[in-house]
CSV table of C-alpha atoms in Angstrom, one decimal:
chain,number,residue,atom,x,y,z
A,1,UNK,CA,-2.5,-30.3,-12.1
A,2,UNK,CA,-0.5,-28.7,-14.8
A,3,UNK,CA,2.8,-30.3,-15.5
A,4,UNK,CA,5.4,-28.1,-17.0
A,5,UNK,CA,8.3,-30.4,-17.7
A,6,UNK,CA,11.3,-28.4,-18.5
A,7,UNK,CA,14.4,-29.1,-20.5
A,8,UNK,CA,13.1,-29.2,-24.0
A,9,UNK,CA,15.2,-27.9,-26.9
A,10,UNK,CA,15.8,-24.2,-26.5
A,11,UNK,CA,14.8,-22.1,-29.4
A,12,UNK,CA,17.4,-19.4,-28.6
A,13,UNK,CA,18.9,-17.7,-25.6
A,14,UNK,CA,15.5,-16.5,-24.5
A,15,UNK,CA,14.5,-17.8,-21.1
A,16,UNK,CA,11.8,-20.5,-21.2
A,17,UNK,CA,10.1,-19.1,-18.1
A,18,UNK,CA,9.1,-15.8,-16.8
A,19,UNK,CA,7.5,-14.3,-13.7
A,20,UNK,CA,4.1,-13.0,-14.8
A,21,UNK,CA,3.3,-9.3,-14.6
A,22,UNK,CA,0.7,-10.0,-11.9
A,23,UNK,CA,3.5,-11.4,-9.6
A,24,UNK,CA,5.7,-9.1,-7.6
A,25,UNK,CA,8.9,-10.6,-6.3
A,26,UNK,CA,12.0,-9.6,-4.4
A,27,UNK,CA,15.0,-11.1,-2.8
A,28,UNK,CA,15.1,-11.1,1.0
A,29,UNK,CA,18.3,-12.2,2.7
A,30,UNK,CA,19.1,-14.6,-0.1
A,31,UNK,CA,15.6,-16.0,-0.2
A,32,UNK,CA,12.8,-14.9,-2.6
A,33,UNK,CA,9.3,-13.7,-1.7
A,34,UNK,CA,6.6,-13.6,-4.3
A,35,UNK,CA,3.3,-11.9,-4.1
A,36,UNK,CA,0.6,-13.0,-6.5
A,37,UNK,CA,-1.6,-10.0,-6.9
A,38,UNK,CA,-4.5,-12.0,-8.4
A,39,UNK,CA,-4.7,-14.4,-5.4
A,40,UNK,CA,-3.3,-11.9,-2.9
A,41,UNK,CA,-1.1,-14.6,-1.5
A,42,UNK,CA,2.5,-14.4,-0.6
A,43,UNK,CA,4.9,-17.3,-1.3
A,44,UNK,CA,8.4,-17.8,0.1
A,45,UNK,CA,11.2,-19.7,-1.7
A,46,UNK,CA,14.3,-20.7,0.2
A,47,UNK,CA,17.8,-19.8,-1.2
A,48,UNK,CA,17.9,-22.9,-3.5
A,49,UNK,CA,14.4,-22.4,-4.8
A,50,UNK,CA,15.2,-18.7,-5.4
A,51,UNK,CA,18.3,-19.7,-7.3
A,52,UNK,CA,16.4,-22.1,-9.5
A,53,UNK,CA,13.8,-19.6,-10.3
A,54,UNK,CA,16.3,-16.9,-11.0
A,55,UNK,CA,18.2,-19.1,-13.4
A,56,UNK,CA,15.1,-20.4,-15.1
A,57,UNK,CA,14.0,-16.8,-15.8
A,58,UNK,CA,17.3,-15.6,-16.9
A,59,UNK,CA,18.4,-18.3,-19.4
A,60,UNK,CA,17.0,-21.2,-21.4
A,61,UNK,CA,16.0,-24.1,-19.2
A,62,UNK,CA,18.6,-26.5,-20.6
A,63,UNK,CA,21.4,-24.1,-19.8
A,64,UNK,CA,19.9,-23.5,-16.4
A,65,UNK,CA,19.7,-27.2,-15.6
A,66,UNK,CA,23.3,-27.8,-16.7
A,67,UNK,CA,24.5,-25.0,-14.5
A,68,UNK,CA,22.5,-26.2,-11.5
A,69,UNK,CA,23.8,-29.8,-11.9
A,70,UNK,CA,27.4,-28.4,-11.9
A,71,UNK,CA,26.9,-26.0,-9.0
A,72,UNK,CA,25.0,-28.3,-6.7
A,73,UNK,CA,26.8,-31.6,-7.6
A,74,UNK,CA,23.6,-33.6,-7.9
A,75,UNK,CA,22.6,-36.3,-10.3
A,76,UNK,CA,20.9,-34.8,-13.4
A,77,UNK,CA,17.8,-37.0,-13.1
A,78,UNK,CA,17.4,-36.1,-9.4
A,79,UNK,CA,17.8,-32.4,-10.2
A,80,UNK,CA,15.4,-32.6,-13.1
A,81,UNK,CA,12.8,-34.2,-11.0
A,82,UNK,CA,13.1,-31.6,-8.2
A,83,UNK,CA,13.1,-28.7,-10.7
A,84,UNK,CA,10.1,-30.2,-12.5
A,85,UNK,CA,8.2,-30.4,-9.2
A,86,UNK,CA,9.1,-26.8,-8.2
A,87,UNK,CA,8.1,-25.5,-11.6
A,88,UNK,CA,4.8,-27.4,-11.5
A,89,UNK,CA,4.0,-26.0,-8.1
A,90,UNK,CA,4.9,-22.4,-9.1
A,91,UNK,CA,3.0,-22.6,-12.4
A,92,UNK,CA,-0.1,-24.0,-10.6
A,93,UNK,CA,0.2,-21.1,-8.2
A,94,UNK,CA,0.4,-18.6,-11.0
A,95,UNK,CA,3.8,-17.5,-10.0
A,96,UNK,CA,5.7,-18.7,-13.1
A,97,UNK,CA,4.7,-19.1,-16.7
A,98,UNK,CA,6.2,-20.3,-19.9
A,99,UNK,CA,7.5,-17.5,-22.2
A,100,UNK,CA,5.0,-17.1,-25.0
A,101,UNK,CA,5.9,-18.9,-28.1
A,102,UNK,CA,8.1,-21.5,-26.3
A,103,UNK,CA,7.4,-24.9,-27.7
B,1,UNK,CA,-1.2,12.9,21.8
B,2,UNK,CA,2.0,13.9,20.1
B,3,UNK,CA,2.8,17.3,18.7
B,4,UNK,CA,2.9,15.8,15.2
B,5,UNK,CA,-0.6,14.3,15.7
B,6,UNK,CA,-2.0,17.7,16.8
B,7,UNK,CA,-0.2,19.4,13.9
B,8,UNK,CA,-1.8,16.9,11.5
B,9,UNK,CA,-5.3,17.7,12.8
B,10,UNK,CA,-4.5,21.4,12.7
B,11,UNK,CA,-3.7,20.9,9.0
B,12,UNK,CA,-7.0,19.3,8.3
B,13,UNK,CA,-8.9,22.2,9.9
B,14,UNK,CA,-6.7,24.9,8.3
B,15,UNK,CA,-7.2,23.8,4.7
B,16,UNK,CA,-9.9,26.3,4.0
B,17,UNK,CA,-10.6,25.1,0.5
B,18,UNK,CA,-11.1,21.5,1.5
B,19,UNK,CA,-13.1,22.4,4.7
B,20,UNK,CA,-15.4,24.6,2.6
B,21,UNK,CA,-15.9,21.8,0.1
B,22,UNK,CA,-16.8,19.2,2.8
B,23,UNK,CA,-19.2,21.7,4.4
B,24,UNK,CA,-20.9,22.5,1.1
B,25,UNK,CA,-21.0,18.8,0.1
B,26,UNK,CA,-22.6,17.7,3.3
B,27,UNK,CA,-25.1,20.5,3.0
B,28,UNK,CA,-26.1,19.0,-0.3
B,29,UNK,CA,-26.0,15.4,0.6
B,30,UNK,CA,-27.3,15.2,4.2
B,31,UNK,CA,-31.1,15.2,4.6
B,32,UNK,CA,-33.1,16.1,7.7
B,33,UNK,CA,-33.4,13.0,9.9
B,34,UNK,CA,-30.3,11.4,8.4
B,35,UNK,CA,-27.9,9.4,10.6
B,36,UNK,CA,-24.4,10.2,9.6
B,37,UNK,CA,-21.3,8.2,10.2
B,38,UNK,CA,-18.0,10.1,10.4
B,39,UNK,CA,-15.2,7.7,9.9
B,40,UNK,CA,-11.7,8.7,11.1
B,41,UNK,CA,-13.4,11.6,12.7
B,42,UNK,CA,-10.4,13.3,14.3
B,43,UNK,CA,-11.6,16.5,15.9
B,44,UNK,CA,-15.1,15.8,14.6
B,45,UNK,CA,-15.3,18.6,12.1
B,46,UNK,CA,-17.2,16.7,9.5
B,47,UNK,CA,-19.8,15.7,12.1
B,48,UNK,CA,-20.4,19.3,13.0
B,49,UNK,CA,-21.0,20.1,9.3
B,50,UNK,CA,-23.4,17.2,9.1
B,51,UNK,CA,-25.3,18.6,12.1
B,52,UNK,CA,-25.3,22.0,10.4
B,53,UNK,CA,-26.9,20.3,7.4
B,54,UNK,CA,-29.7,18.9,9.5
B,55,UNK,CA,-28.5,15.4,10.5
B,56,UNK,CA,-30.6,13.9,13.2
B,57,UNK,CA,-27.5,12.3,14.7
B,58,UNK,CA,-23.8,11.7,14.0
B,59,UNK,CA,-21.7,8.8,15.0
B,60,UNK,CA,-18.0,9.8,15.1
B,61,UNK,CA,-15.5,7.0,14.9
B,62,UNK,CA,-11.8,7.3,15.6
B,63,UNK,CA,-9.2,4.9,16.9
B,64,UNK,CA,-7.0,7.6,18.3
B,65,UNK,CA,-6.9,9.3,21.7
B,66,UNK,CA,-8.2,12.4,19.9
B,67,UNK,CA,-11.7,11.0,20.3
B,68,UNK,CA,-11.6,12.5,23.8
B,69,UNK,CA,-10.9,15.9,22.4
B,70,UNK,CA,-13.7,15.4,19.8
B,71,UNK,CA,-16.1,14.6,22.6
B,72,UNK,CA,-15.2,17.9,24.3
B,73,UNK,CA,-15.4,19.9,21.0
B,74,UNK,CA,-18.8,18.5,20.2
B,75,UNK,CA,-20.0,19.9,23.5
B,76,UNK,CA,-18.2,23.2,23.0
B,77,UNK,CA,-20.0,23.5,19.6
B,78,UNK,CA,-23.4,22.6,21.0
B,79,UNK,CA,-23.7,19.2,19.4
B,80,UNK,CA,-23.3,16.9,22.4
B,81,UNK,CA,-26.9,15.7,22.2
B,82,UNK,CA,-26.6,14.8,18.5
B,83,UNK,CA,-23.1,13.3,18.3
B,84,UNK,CA,-21.9,10.1,19.8
B,85,UNK,CA,-18.4,8.8,19.8
B,86,UNK,CA,-16.9,5.4,19.3
B,87,UNK,CA,-13.2,4.8,20.0
B,88,UNK,CA,-12.4,2.1,17.4
B,89,UNK,CA,-10.9,1.5,14.0
B,90,UNK,CA,-13.5,2.3,11.4
B,91,UNK,CA,-13.6,-1.4,10.3
B,92,UNK,CA,-14.3,-2.4,13.9
B,93,UNK,CA,-17.1,0.0,14.7
B,94,UNK,CA,-20.6,-1.3,15.3
B,95,UNK,CA,-23.8,0.7,15.0
B,96,UNK,CA,-27.2,-0.1,16.3
B,97,UNK,CA,-29.0,0.7,13.0
B,98,UNK,CA,-27.7,1.3,9.5
B,99,UNK,CA,-26.7,4.9,8.8
B,100,UNK,CA,-27.8,7.0,5.9
B,101,UNK,CA,-24.6,8.8,5.1
B,102,UNK,CA,-20.9,8.0,5.7
B,103,UNK,CA,-18.3,10.7,5.4
B,104,UNK,CA,-14.5,10.4,5.5
B,105,UNK,CA,-11.5,12.5,4.8
B,106,UNK,CA,-8.8,9.8,4.7
B,107,UNK,CA,-8.1,10.3,1.0
B,108,UNK,CA,-4.3,10.5,1.2
B,109,UNK,CA,-2.4,11.7,-1.9
B,110,UNK,CA,-3.8,9.2,-4.4
B,111,UNK,CA,-7.0,7.9,-2.7
B,112,UNK,CA,-5.8,4.4,-1.7
B,113,UNK,CA,-3.1,5.4,0.7
B,114,UNK,CA,-5.0,6.7,3.8
B,115,UNK,CA,-7.7,4.0,4.1
B,116,UNK,CA,-10.9,5.6,2.8
B,117,UNK,CA,-11.5,2.8,0.3
B,118,UNK,CA,-11.2,0.1,2.9
B,119,UNK,CA,-13.4,2.1,5.4
B,120,UNK,CA,-16.1,2.8,2.8
B,121,UNK,CA,-16.2,-0.7,1.4
B,122,UNK,CA,-16.6,-2.0,4.9
B,123,UNK,CA,-19.2,0.6,5.7
B,124,UNK,CA,-21.2,-0.3,2.6
B,125,UNK,CA,-21.2,-4.0,3.6
B,126,UNK,CA,-22.0,-3.5,7.3
B,127,UNK,CA,-23.0,-0.1,8.3
B,128,UNK,CA,-24.8,1.8,5.5
B,129,UNK,CA,-28.5,1.5,4.8
B,130,UNK,CA,-29.6,0.4,1.3
B,131,UNK,CA,-29.3,3.5,-0.8
B,132,UNK,CA,-27.0,5.1,1.7
B,133,UNK,CA,-24.7,7.9,0.4
B,134,UNK,CA,-21.0,8.3,0.7
B,135,UNK,CA,-19.0,11.6,0.8
B,136,UNK,CA,-17.0,11.6,-1.3
B,137,UNK,CA,-18.9,9.3,-3.7
B,138,UNK,CA,-16.3,8.7,-6.4
B,139,UNK,CA,-12.7,9.3,-7.5
B,140,UNK,CA,-10.6,9.8,-10.5
B,141,UNK,CA,-6.9,9.5,-10.5
B,142,UNK,CA,-4.4,11.1,-12.8
B,143,UNK,CA,-0.7,10.8,-13.4
B,144,UNK,CA,1.9,12.8,-15.4
B,145,UNK,CA,5.5,12.1,-16.3
B,146,UNK,CA,7.7,14.7,-14.7
B,147,UNK,CA,11.1,16.1,-14.1
B,148,UNK,CA,11.3,16.4,-10.4
B,149,UNK,CA,14.6,17.2,-8.8
B,150,UNK,CA,13.4,16.5,-5.2
B,151,UNK,CA,12.1,13.1,-6.1
B,152,UNK,CA,15.2,12.2,-8.1
B,153,UNK,CA,17.4,13.4,-5.3
B,154,UNK,CA,15.6,11.2,-2.8
B,155,UNK,CA,16.5,8.1,-4.9
B,156,UNK,CA,20.1,9.1,-5.8
B,157,UNK,CA,21.0,10.2,-2.3
B,158,UNK,CA,21.5,6.5,-1.4
B,159,UNK,CA,24.1,6.1,-4.1
B,160,UNK,CA,26.0,9.2,-3.1
B,161,UNK,CA,28.0,7.6,-0.3
B,162,UNK,CA,27.0,10.0,2.4
B,163,UNK,CA,29.5,10.1,5.3
B,164,UNK,CA,31.7,8.0,3.1
B,165,UNK,CA,29.5,5.0,3.7
B,166,UNK,CA,28.1,2.6,1.2
B,167,UNK,CA,24.4,2.8,1.8
B,168,UNK,CA,23.4,2.0,-1.8
B,169,UNK,CA,21.3,-1.0,-0.6
B,170,UNK,CA,18.6,1.5,0.2
B,171,UNK,CA,18.5,2.9,-3.3
B,172,UNK,CA,16.2,0.1,-4.6
B,173,UNK,CA,13.9,0.8,-1.6
B,174,UNK,CA,13.8,4.5,-2.5
B,175,UNK,CA,13.1,3.8,-6.2
B,176,UNK,CA,10.2,1.6,-5.2
B,177,UNK,CA,8.6,3.9,-2.7
B,178,UNK,CA,5.4,5.9,-3.2
B,179,UNK,CA,6.6,9.2,-1.9
B,180,UNK,CA,4.6,12.1,-0.6
B,181,UNK,CA,5.6,15.6,-1.6
B,182,UNK,CA,3.9,19.0,-1.0
B,183,UNK,CA,4.6,20.3,-4.4
B,184,UNK,CA,4.0,23.5,-6.3
B,185,UNK,CA,4.2,24.0,-10.1
B,186,UNK,CA,7.7,25.5,-9.6
B,187,UNK,CA,8.9,22.1,-8.2
B,188,UNK,CA,7.8,20.1,-11.2
B,189,UNK,CA,8.1,20.1,-15.0
B,190,UNK,CA,5.4,18.1,-16.7
B,191,UNK,CA,6.9,16.3,-19.7
B,192,UNK,CA,3.4,15.6,-21.0
B,193,UNK,CA,-0.1,16.5,-19.9
B,194,UNK,CA,-1.6,14.5,-17.1
B,195,UNK,CA,-3.9,11.6,-18.0
B,196,UNK,CA,-6.8,10.0,-16.2
B,197,UNK,CA,-5.6,6.5,-15.3
B,198,UNK,CA,-8.6,5.3,-13.4
B,199,UNK,CA,-12.1,6.2,-12.1
B,200,UNK,CA,-13.9,4.3,-9.4
B,201,UNK,CA,-16.5,4.6,-6.7
B,202,UNK,CA,-15.3,5.5,-3.2
B,203,UNK,CA,-16.2,2.1,-1.7
B,204,UNK,CA,-14.1,0.2,-4.3
B,205,UNK,CA,-11.5,-1.7,-2.4
B,206,UNK,CA,-10.6,-4.2,-5.1
B,207,UNK,CA,-8.0,-3.8,-7.8
B,208,UNK,CA,-7.7,-0.3,-9.3
B,209,UNK,CA,-5.9,-0.7,-12.6
B,210,UNK,CA,-5.3,1.7,-15.4
B,211,UNK,CA,-2.9,2.6,-18.1
B,212,UNK,CA,-1.9,5.6,-20.2
B,213,UNK,CA,0.5,6.5,-23.0
B,214,UNK,CA,2.0,9.9,-22.7
B,215,UNK,CA,3.5,11.7,-25.7
B,216,UNK,CA,6.3,13.9,-24.5
B,217,UNK,CA,5.8,17.6,-25.4
B,218,UNK,CA,8.6,19.1,-23.3
B,219,UNK,CA,12.1,17.7,-23.6
B,220,UNK,CA,13.6,16.9,-20.2
B,221,UNK,CA,14.7,14.3,-17.7
B,222,UNK,CA,12.0,11.7,-17.0
B,223,UNK,CA,12.3,11.0,-13.2
B,224,UNK,CA,8.9,9.3,-12.7
B,225,UNK,CA,5.3,10.2,-12.3
B,226,UNK,CA,3.4,12.5,-10.1
B,227,UNK,CA,-0.1,11.4,-9.2
B,228,UNK,CA,-3.2,13.3,-8.0
B,229,UNK,CA,-6.9,12.7,-7.4
B,230,UNK,CA,-10.2,14.4,-8.1
B,231,UNK,CA,-12.9,13.5,-5.6
B,232,UNK,CA,-16.6,13.9,-6.4
B,233,UNK,CA,-17.9,15.2,-3.1
B,234,UNK,CA,-21.5,15.8,-4.1
B,235,UNK,CA,-23.3,16.4,-7.4
B,236,UNK,CA,-21.9,19.9,-7.7
B,237,UNK,CA,-18.6,19.8,-5.7
B,238,UNK,CA,-15.2,18.3,-6.5
B,239,UNK,CA,-11.8,18.7,-4.8
B,240,UNK,CA,-8.4,18.0,-6.2
B,241,UNK,CA,-4.7,18.0,-5.2
B,242,UNK,CA,-3.7,18.6,-8.9
B,243,UNK,CA,-0.4,20.4,-8.4
B,244,UNK,CA,-1.1,22.6,-11.4
B,245,UNK,CA,-4.7,23.5,-10.4
B,246,UNK,CA,-5.4,26.9,-8.9
B,247,UNK,CA,-8.1,25.3,-6.9
B,248,UNK,CA,-6.1,22.6,-5.3
B,249,UNK,CA,-6.5,21.7,-1.7
B,250,UNK,CA,-3.6,21.7,0.7
B,251,UNK,CA,-2.7,18.1,0.2
B,252,UNK,CA,0.5,16.3,-0.9
B,253,UNK,CA,0.9,14.5,-4.2
B,254,UNK,CA,2.4,11.1,-4.6
B,255,UNK,CA,5.5,10.6,-6.6
B,256,UNK,CA,6.3,7.3,-8.3
B,257,UNK,CA,10.0,7.3,-9.3
B,258,UNK,CA,11.7,5.3,-12.0
B,259,UNK,CA,15.0,3.7,-11.2
B,260,UNK,CA,16.9,5.2,-14.1
B,261,UNK,CA,16.4,8.9,-15.0
B,262,UNK,CA,16.0,9.1,-18.8
B,263,UNK,CA,16.4,12.1,-21.1
B,264,UNK,CA,13.4,12.3,-23.3
B,265,UNK,CA,12.5,14.5,-26.3
B,266,UNK,CA,9.4,15.8,-27.9
B,267,UNK,CA,7.5,13.0,-29.5
B,268,UNK,CA,9.0,10.2,-27.3
B,269,UNK,CA,6.4,8.0,-25.7
B,270,UNK,CA,6.1,7.0,-22.1
B,271,UNK,CA,3.7,4.1,-21.3
B,272,UNK,CA,2.4,3.5,-17.8
B,273,UNK,CA,0.5,0.7,-16.3
B,274,UNK,CA,-0.7,1.4,-12.7
B,275,UNK,CA,-2.0,-1.4,-10.4
B,276,UNK,CA,-3.3,-0.5,-7.0
B,277,UNK,CA,-4.3,-3.1,-4.4
B,278,UNK,CA,-6.0,-1.3,-1.6
B,279,UNK,CA,-6.4,-4.4,0.6
B,280,UNK,CA,-2.8,-5.3,0.3
B,281,UNK,CA,-1.5,-1.8,0.4
B,282,UNK,CA,0.6,-2.5,-2.7
B,283,UNK,CA,1.0,-0.2,-5.7
B,284,UNK,CA,2.8,-1.2,-8.9
B,285,UNK,CA,3.9,1.0,-11.7
B,286,UNK,CA,5.5,-0.3,-14.8
B,287,UNK,CA,5.8,0.4,-18.5
B,288,UNK,CA,8.4,1.6,-20.9
B,289,UNK,CA,9.9,4.6,-22.5
B,290,UNK,CA,10.3,4.7,-26.3
B,291,UNK,CA,12.9,7.2,-27.4
B,292,UNK,CA,13.7,7.9,-31.0
B,293,UNK,CA,14.0,4.9,-33.1
B,294,UNK,CA,14.4,1.5,-31.5
B,295,UNK,CA,15.4,2.6,-28.0
B,296,UNK,CA,12.9,1.2,-25.6
B,297,UNK,CA,13.6,1.1,-21.8
B,298,UNK,CA,11.4,-0.9,-19.6
B,299,UNK,CA,10.7,-0.1,-15.9
B,300,UNK,CA,8.9,-2.2,-13.3
B,301,UNK,CA,8.4,-0.9,-9.8
B,302,UNK,CA,6.2,-1.7,-6.8
B,303,UNK,CA,5.9,-0.7,-3.2
B,304,UNK,CA,6.3,-4.4,-2.4
B,305,UNK,CA,9.9,-4.1,-3.6
B,306,UNK,CA,10.3,-0.9,-1.6
B,307,UNK,CA,9.0,-2.4,1.7
B,308,UNK,CA,11.3,-3.3,4.5
B,309,UNK,CA,11.2,-7.1,4.6
B,310,UNK,CA,13.6,-9.4,6.5
B,311,UNK,CA,13.8,-13.1,6.8
B,312,UNK,CA,12.2,-12.7,10.2
B,313,UNK,CA,9.2,-10.8,9.0
B,314,UNK,CA,8.6,-12.6,5.7
B,315,UNK,CA,7.0,-15.5,7.6
B,316,UNK,CA,4.2,-13.2,8.7
B,317,UNK,CA,3.1,-12.7,5.1
B,318,UNK,CA,3.4,-16.3,3.8
B,319,UNK,CA,0.1,-17.8,4.8
B,320,UNK,CA,0.8,-21.4,3.9
B,321,UNK,CA,4.0,-21.6,5.8
B,322,UNK,CA,4.0,-23.1,9.4
B,323,UNK,CA,4.1,-20.5,12.1
B,324,UNK,CA,7.1,-21.1,14.2
B,325,UNK,CA,6.6,-21.4,17.9
B,326,UNK,CA,8.4,-19.0,20.2
B,327,UNK,CA,8.7,-18.1,23.9
B,328,UNK,CA,6.8,-14.9,23.3
B,329,UNK,CA,4.0,-16.7,21.6
B,330,UNK,CA,3.9,-19.2,24.5
B,331,UNK,CA,3.8,-16.3,26.9
B,332,UNK,CA,1.0,-14.7,24.9
B,333,UNK,CA,-1.0,-17.9,25.4
B,334,UNK,CA,-0.4,-17.7,29.2
B,335,UNK,CA,-1.4,-14.1,29.4
B,336,UNK,CA,-4.7,-14.8,27.6
B,337,UNK,CA,-5.2,-17.7,30.0
B,338,UNK,CA,-4.5,-15.5,33.0
B,339,UNK,CA,-7.1,-12.9,32.0
B,340,UNK,CA,-10.1,-14.2,33.8
B,341,UNK,CA,-12.0,-11.0,34.6
B,342,UNK,CA,-10.6,-10.7,38.1
B,343,UNK,CA,-6.9,-10.4,37.7
B,344,UNK,CA,-5.2,-7.0,37.3
B,345,UNK,CA,-2.3,-6.2,34.9
B,346,UNK,CA,-0.1,-6.3,38.0
B,347,UNK,CA,-1.3,-9.8,38.9
B,348,UNK,CA,-0.6,-11.1,35.4
B,349,UNK,CA,2.9,-9.5,35.3
B,350,UNK,CA,3.6,-11.0,38.7
B,351,UNK,CA,2.5,-14.5,37.6
B,352,UNK,CA,4.9,-14.3,34.7
B,353,UNK,CA,7.8,-12.9,36.6
B,354,UNK,CA,9.9,-16.0,36.1
B,355,UNK,CA,10.1,-15.1,32.4
B,356,UNK,CA,12.2,-12.1,33.1
B,357,UNK,CA,15.8,-12.8,32.1
B,358,UNK,CA,14.8,-15.4,29.6
B,359,UNK,CA,11.9,-14.4,27.3
B,360,UNK,CA,12.0,-10.7,28.4
B,361,UNK,CA,15.2,-8.8,29.2
B,362,UNK,CA,13.5,-6.7,31.9
B,363,UNK,CA,10.4,-6.3,34.0
B,364,UNK,CA,9.6,-3.2,32.0
B,365,UNK,CA,9.6,-5.2,28.8
B,366,UNK,CA,7.3,-7.8,30.4
B,367,UNK,CA,4.9,-5.1,31.6
B,368,UNK,CA,4.8,-3.5,28.2
B,369,UNK,CA,4.1,-6.9,26.6
B,370,UNK,CA,1.1,-7.5,29.0
B,371,UNK,CA,-0.1,-3.9,28.5
B,372,UNK,CA,0.0,-4.4,24.7
B,373,UNK,CA,-2.0,-7.6,24.9
B,374,UNK,CA,-4.6,-5.9,27.1
B,375,UNK,CA,-4.8,-2.9,24.8
B,376,UNK,CA,-5.1,-5.0,21.6
B,377,UNK,CA,-7.8,-7.2,23.1
B,378,UNK,CA,-9.6,-4.3,24.6
């Protein structure tokens, strides 16, 4: 299993993760549905999962983690572990990838 | 049969250019003693042409009630002894022996959107003899960036507050919809010449992917792309719905809008990447527009974003999510259990009568539910 631990030093304001071109995604009633065109499989994310993915693909991971800790009032280590697990799952499923050039 | 269905079939028969092309192509392709499969047969016209061409027999397949009319018309045209009819979806049809030729007219506006690829791929796997022939045999698809008032209007309508209501939520749906338009050259302005984006065999139901870069020749507003096909019917016959072709058949074209209309000038570049997934029924179009120096606008669209999805229906797509139980599913199980070869629909409805008022709001709804189960299973 690929492990994509997030939270390394950001290089700039570029997001550390992106949804690949072969993945179509959309919001549905606050949740997110992703369609991996390569595997032809649909994936559903609940509202929290959708929020995490949205933030990780819109800002650097460190900033996203800080904002999530503040908004969800959760211990940083607990949040980091949960986010790491989600990211690993999504990367393994080809639904999320590191932005090219990110260290 | 509804008036619109009958009108649809009238259109298929009335398109003289397309009808002549199928007739001539089948005359070229069909050999004496061939068995021909007519998929999505409708009124059975293509089967009659196959018989004219010398086919030993034709198997006409259609899921619709029109199969009854086709049976009558086969007799009226003197082919009742050579044409048999199967009421089924093309992908459900079974034949006793592999056929020599399969023919189909479900090409839609850009090949993937009316089912021919799925039908032919299935026919190739199950129904067609080795070396069997398909009519059409291959396709090419083309797109061109256009100014298209009608298509732009269909997107912007939703932002226009009709009836003083905010219906803007539908705009993203409209901007991600593969829209059908019967267009003439007067309706469209091509900003750049059309480009071939993909070419493929007519039984190709896997990914169709292509790209093109258009150099704008005519300044104007970039609203999106119009797409058309060219079908290779036989070695010497092709048909097209190219809106600018004088030989076009009477078929709509597909329009792929971009969210934001952009003014472009001569020399600007529009890049397109098209991705068609026939099995999923999903089309994506993305790319960018480079205007002048340094102004690059990206766009990314798909019919997936344009589909109506709700939290209730998402679950039907996500295959690794548990299927929630429901009263209706439980009732379905009971209906299947009650169907034992002797009970009638009325018997089944009566046995489930205590569900009225809880699972079903009325006896009519329960009856419709049972009828749907029987129809589907049948």
